[in-house]
Coordinates of C-alpha atoms in Angstrom, one line a residue:
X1 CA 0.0 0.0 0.0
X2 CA 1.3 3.4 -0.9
X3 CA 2.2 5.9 1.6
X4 CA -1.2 7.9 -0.2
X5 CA -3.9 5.3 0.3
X6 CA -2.1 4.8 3.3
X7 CA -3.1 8.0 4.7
X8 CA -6.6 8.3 2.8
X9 CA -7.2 4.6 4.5
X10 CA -6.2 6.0 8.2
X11 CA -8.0 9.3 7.5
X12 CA -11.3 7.2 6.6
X13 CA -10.9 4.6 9.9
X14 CA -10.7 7.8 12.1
X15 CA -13.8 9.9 10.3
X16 CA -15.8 6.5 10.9
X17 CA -14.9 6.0 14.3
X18 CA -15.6 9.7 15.3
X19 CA -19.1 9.0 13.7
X20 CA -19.4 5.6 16.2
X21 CA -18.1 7.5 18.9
X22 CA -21.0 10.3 18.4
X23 CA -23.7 8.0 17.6
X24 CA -23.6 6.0 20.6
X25 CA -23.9 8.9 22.2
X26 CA -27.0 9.8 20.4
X27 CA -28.7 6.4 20.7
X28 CA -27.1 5.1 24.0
X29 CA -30.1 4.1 26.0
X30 CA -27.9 4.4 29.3
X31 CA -26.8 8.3 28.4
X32 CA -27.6 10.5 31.4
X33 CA -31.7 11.5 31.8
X34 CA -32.5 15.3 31.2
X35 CA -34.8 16.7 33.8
X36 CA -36.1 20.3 34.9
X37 CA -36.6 21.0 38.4
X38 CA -34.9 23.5 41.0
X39 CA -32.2 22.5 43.5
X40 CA -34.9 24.3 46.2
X41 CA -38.2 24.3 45.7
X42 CA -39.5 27.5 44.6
X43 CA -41.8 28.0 47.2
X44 CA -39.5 28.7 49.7
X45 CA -38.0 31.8 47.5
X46 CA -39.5 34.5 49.9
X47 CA -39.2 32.5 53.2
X48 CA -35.4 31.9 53.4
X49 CA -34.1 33.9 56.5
X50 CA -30.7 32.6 56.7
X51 CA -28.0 30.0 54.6
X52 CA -24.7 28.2 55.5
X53 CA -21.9 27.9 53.3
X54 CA -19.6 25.2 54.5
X55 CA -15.9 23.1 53.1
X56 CA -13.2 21.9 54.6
X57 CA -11.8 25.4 54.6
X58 CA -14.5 26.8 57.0
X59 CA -18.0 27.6 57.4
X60 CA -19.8 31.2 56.7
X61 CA -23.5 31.5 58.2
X62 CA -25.7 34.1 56.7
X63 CA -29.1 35.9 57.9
X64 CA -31.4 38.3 57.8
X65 CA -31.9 41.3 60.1
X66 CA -34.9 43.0 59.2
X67 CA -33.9 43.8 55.2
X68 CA -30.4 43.9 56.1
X69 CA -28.0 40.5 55.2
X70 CA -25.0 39.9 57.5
X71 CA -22.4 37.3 57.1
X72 CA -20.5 35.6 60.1
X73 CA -17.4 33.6 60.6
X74 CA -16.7 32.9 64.6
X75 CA -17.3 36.7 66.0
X76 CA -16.7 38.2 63.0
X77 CA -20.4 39.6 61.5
X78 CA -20.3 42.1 58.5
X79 CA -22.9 42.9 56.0
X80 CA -22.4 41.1 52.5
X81 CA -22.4 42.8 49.1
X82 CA -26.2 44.0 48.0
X83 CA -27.9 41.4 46.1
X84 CA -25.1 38.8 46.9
X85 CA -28.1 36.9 48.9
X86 CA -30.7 37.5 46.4
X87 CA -29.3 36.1 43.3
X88 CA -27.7 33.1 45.4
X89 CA -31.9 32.6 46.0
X90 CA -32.7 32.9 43.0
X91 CA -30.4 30.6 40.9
X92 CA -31.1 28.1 44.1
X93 CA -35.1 28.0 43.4
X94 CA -34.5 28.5 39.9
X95 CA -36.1 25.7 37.2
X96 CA -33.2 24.5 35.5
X97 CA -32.7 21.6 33.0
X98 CA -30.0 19.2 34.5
X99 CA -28.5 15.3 34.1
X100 CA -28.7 12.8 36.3
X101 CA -25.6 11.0 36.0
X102 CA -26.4 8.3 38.4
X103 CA -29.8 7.8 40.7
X104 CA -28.0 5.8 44.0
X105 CA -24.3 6.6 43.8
X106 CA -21.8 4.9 46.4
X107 CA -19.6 6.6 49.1
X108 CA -17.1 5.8 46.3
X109 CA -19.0 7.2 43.5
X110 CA -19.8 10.4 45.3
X111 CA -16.2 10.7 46.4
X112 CA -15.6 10.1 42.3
X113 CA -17.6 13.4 42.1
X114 CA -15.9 15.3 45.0
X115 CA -19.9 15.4 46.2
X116 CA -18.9 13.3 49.6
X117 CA -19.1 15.3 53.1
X118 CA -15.5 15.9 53.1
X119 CA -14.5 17.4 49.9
X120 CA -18.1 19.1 48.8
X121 CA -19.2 22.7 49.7
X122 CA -22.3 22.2 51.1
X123 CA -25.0 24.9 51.1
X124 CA -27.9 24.4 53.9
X125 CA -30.8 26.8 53.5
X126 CA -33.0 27.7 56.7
X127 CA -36.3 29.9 57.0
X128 CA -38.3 30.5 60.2
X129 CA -37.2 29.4 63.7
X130 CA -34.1 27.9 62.2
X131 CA -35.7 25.0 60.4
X132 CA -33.7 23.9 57.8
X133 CA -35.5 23.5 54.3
X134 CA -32.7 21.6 52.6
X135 CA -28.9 21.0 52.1
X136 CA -27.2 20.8 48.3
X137 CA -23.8 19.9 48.2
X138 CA -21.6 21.0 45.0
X139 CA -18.8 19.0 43.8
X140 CA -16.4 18.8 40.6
X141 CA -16.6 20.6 37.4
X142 CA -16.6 19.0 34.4
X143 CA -13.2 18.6 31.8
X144 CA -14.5 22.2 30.2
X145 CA -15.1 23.5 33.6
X146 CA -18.7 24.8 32.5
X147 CA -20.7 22.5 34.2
X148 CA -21.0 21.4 37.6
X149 CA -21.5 18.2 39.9
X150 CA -24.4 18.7 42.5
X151 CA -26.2 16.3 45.0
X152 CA -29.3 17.0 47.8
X153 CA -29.5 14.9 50.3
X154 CA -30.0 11.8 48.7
X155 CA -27.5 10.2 46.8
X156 CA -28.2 10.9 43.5
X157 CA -25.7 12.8 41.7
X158 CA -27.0 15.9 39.0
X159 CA -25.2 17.4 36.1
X160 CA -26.0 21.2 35.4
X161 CA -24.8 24.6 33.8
X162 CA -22.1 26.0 36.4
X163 CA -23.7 29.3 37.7
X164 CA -22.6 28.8 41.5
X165 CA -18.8 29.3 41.8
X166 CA -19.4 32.8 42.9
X167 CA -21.1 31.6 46.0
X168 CA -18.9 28.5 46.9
X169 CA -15.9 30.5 48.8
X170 CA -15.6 30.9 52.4
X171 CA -13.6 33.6 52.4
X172 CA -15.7 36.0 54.1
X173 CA -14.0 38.7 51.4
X174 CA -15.7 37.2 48.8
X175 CA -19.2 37.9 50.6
X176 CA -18.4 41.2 52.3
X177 CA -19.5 44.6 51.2
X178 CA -15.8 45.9 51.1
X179 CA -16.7 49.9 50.6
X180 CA -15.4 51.9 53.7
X181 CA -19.2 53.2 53.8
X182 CA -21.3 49.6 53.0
X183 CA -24.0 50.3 50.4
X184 CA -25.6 47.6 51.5
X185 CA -26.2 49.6 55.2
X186 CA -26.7 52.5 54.4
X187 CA -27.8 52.7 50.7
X188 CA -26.7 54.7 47.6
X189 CA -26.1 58.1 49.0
X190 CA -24.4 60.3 47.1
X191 CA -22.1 63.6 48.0
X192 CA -24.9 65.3 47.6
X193 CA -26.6 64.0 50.9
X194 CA -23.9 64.8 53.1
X195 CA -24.6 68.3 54.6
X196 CA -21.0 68.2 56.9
X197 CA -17.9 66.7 57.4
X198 CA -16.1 66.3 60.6
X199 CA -12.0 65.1 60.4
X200 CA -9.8 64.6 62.9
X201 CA -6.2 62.9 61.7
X202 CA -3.4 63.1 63.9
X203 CA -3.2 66.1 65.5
X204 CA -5.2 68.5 63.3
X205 CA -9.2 68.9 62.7
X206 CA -11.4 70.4 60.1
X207 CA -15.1 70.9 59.6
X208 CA -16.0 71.2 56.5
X209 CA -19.8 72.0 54.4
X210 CA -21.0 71.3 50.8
X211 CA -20.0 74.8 49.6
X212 CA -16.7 74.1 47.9
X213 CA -15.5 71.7 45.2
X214 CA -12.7 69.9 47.5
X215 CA -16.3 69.2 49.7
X216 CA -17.6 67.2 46.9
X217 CA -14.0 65.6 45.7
X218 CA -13.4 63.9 49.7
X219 CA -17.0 62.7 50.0
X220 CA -17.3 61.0 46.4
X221 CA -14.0 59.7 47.1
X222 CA -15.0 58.9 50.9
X223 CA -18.2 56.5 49.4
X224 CA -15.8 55.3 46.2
X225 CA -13.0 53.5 48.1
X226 CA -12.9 50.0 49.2
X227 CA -10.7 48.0 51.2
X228 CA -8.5 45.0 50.4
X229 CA -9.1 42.9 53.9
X230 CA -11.6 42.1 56.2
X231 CA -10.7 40.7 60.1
X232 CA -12.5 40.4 62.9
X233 CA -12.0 43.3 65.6
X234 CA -9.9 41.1 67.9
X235 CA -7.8 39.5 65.4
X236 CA -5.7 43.0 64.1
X237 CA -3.1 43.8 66.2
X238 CA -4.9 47.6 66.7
X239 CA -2.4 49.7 68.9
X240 CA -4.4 53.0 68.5
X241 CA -7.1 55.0 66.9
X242 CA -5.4 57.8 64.7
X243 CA -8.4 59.5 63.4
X244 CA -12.1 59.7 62.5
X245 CA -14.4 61.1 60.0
X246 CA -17.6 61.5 60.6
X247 CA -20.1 62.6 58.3
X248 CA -23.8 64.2 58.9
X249 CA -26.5 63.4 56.1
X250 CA -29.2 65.4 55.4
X251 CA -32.0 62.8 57.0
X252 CA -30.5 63.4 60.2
X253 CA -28.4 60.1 60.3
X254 CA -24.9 60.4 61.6
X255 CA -21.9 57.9 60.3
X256 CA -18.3 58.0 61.2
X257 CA -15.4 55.9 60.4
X258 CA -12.3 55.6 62.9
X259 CA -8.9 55.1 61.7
X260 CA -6.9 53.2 63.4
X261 CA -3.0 51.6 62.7
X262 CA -1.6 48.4 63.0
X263 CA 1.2 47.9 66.1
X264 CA 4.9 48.6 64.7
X265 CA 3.5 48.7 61.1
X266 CA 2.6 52.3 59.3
X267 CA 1.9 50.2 56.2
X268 CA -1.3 48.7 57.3
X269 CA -4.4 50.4 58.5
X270 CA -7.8 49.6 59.8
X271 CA -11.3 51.5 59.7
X272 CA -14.4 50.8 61.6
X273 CA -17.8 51.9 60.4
X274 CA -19.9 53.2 62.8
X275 CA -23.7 54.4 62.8
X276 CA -24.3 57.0 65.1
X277 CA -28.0 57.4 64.8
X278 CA -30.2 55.6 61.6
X279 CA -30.1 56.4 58.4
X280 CA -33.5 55.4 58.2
X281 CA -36.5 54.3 59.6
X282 CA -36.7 50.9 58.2
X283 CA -33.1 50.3 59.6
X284 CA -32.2 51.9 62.7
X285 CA -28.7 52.7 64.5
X286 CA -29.1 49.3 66.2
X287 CA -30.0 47.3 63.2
X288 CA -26.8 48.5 61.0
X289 CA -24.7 48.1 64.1
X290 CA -25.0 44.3 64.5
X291 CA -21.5 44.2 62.3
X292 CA -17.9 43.5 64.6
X293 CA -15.6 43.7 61.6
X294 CA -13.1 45.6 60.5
X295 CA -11.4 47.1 57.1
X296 CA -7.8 46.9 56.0
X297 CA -6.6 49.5 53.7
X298 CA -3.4 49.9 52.5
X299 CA -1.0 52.8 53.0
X300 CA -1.8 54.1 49.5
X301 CA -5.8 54.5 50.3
X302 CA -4.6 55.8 53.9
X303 CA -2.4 58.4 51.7
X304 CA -5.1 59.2 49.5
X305 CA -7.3 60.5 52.5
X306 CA -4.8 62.4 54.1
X307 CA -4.1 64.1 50.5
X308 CA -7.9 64.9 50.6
X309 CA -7.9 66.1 54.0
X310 CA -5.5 68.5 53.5
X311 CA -7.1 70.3 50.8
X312 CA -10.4 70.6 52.7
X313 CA -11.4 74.0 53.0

């Protein structure tokens, strides 16, 4: 056989065995079973009042004060991004088309999967007097990496679209509202509902109102910045408060953030948010002050303030 037909034979074995290959996929009676149904039932959407999310790196419980979501790791409670809860709800109690891959899978089977106790992030969703509704545990991705292994408490092992990897961390970073004034406590003000500003760095104070334009350049920068870490109060290594700001809105709500450095290191500093009176009716001074967290910033956002507070007028 010439080296030709050689290749035209080879080419023609491996065209017919990609056909094979695809058709038994096409009229395999054991290929996985499509169904559409929700990972919780839909029912529960509006009734959900708190959530676990738990690996072997940790757990993260979540709940509902009133309209407000905090997260919690040991005494660490902070409030968690705005709508972070909501669309973790919604794709949870969302009909979805998925594969069962198999019906009564083994300890073996589901450790196959990564959908065991050990290596699975497991969500548990709660509502009322802490009675829990259901667990679903998440596993492996697929090859791709677009689809997604999951399991309730049975042992049957599901197939489906990946659209939960944003909500499978413990890292209490990943949940946290990490602006320096949380939208999700106090809203979306804007400069233009702050009426004063009170600073104190160091050793030198200003007051300032909204009649100038550095006014309106430290509060849009003030609501703009975020931080890059979040601790719980006792775990920082605080040595001393260097500074507040506090600033009055025009609803009669009062907010201040204190400044504070990190012992022996000037590279690293912390800020607490702190609601003197409410903001609103609907969520009052002791509602938004349920948090015990604070902010790391970095020299660099620390630097940008002070450049701000110098030019305040």
């Amino acid at each position: 056989m010439s080296e030709k037909k050689l290749i035209i034979f080879l080419s023609i074995l491996c065209f017919s065995l990609f056909f094979v290959y695809v058709f038994s996929f096409i009229f395999d009676k054991n290929s996985p079973e499509k169904i559409t149904s929700a990972l919780v039932n839909p029912k529960y959407a509006e009734k959900i009042t708190s959530f676990s999310v738990e690996s072997s790196d940790g757990k993260l419980e979540f709940f509902l004060i009133q309209d407000v979501w905090f997260g919690a790791k040991g005494d660490m409670i902070f409030p968690i991004f705005q709508g972070a809860s909501k669309k973790l709800i919604e794709q949870l109690t969302q009909i979805r088309e998925m594969y069962i891959i198999t019906k009564k899978a083994s300890l073996e089977e589901l450790k196959l999967f990564a959908l065991d106790e050990k290596q699975s992030v497991k969500i548990c969703i709660k509502t009322g007097e802490d009675e829990i509704i259901t667990s679903v545990y998440f596993g492996d991705y697929n090859f791709i990496g677009n689809k997604i292994y999951v399991r309730g408490k049975t042992p049957v092992i599901y197939e489906m679209q990946d659209v939960f990897s944003p909500w499978l961390s413990v890292e209490p970073r990943q949940w946290a509202d990490m602006e320096l004034l949380p939208k999700s406590l106090i809203g979306n003000i804007s400069s233009k509902d702050i009426q004063r500003v009170a600073v104190s760095i160091g050793e030198k104070s200003k007051v300032a109102y909204p009649v100038s334009k550095e006014f309106e350049n430290f509060t849009n920068t003030i609501l703009s910045l975020r931080a890059g870490n979040i601790l719980s109060k006792g775990n920082t290594g605080i040595e001393e408060k260097i500074g507040f700001i506090e600033l009055d809105l025009g609803t009669g709500g009062k907010i201040t953030l204190e400044i504070y450095k990190k012992s022996d290191d000037y590279s690293v500093y912390y800020v607490d948010f702190i609601v003197i009176e409410g903001i609103a009716e609907k969520n009052p001074a002791e509602v938004l002050n349920q948090s015990n967290y604070v902010l790391e910033i970095s020299s660099w956002t620390f630097d940008r303030i002070i450049e701000l507070f110098n030019n305040l007028v």
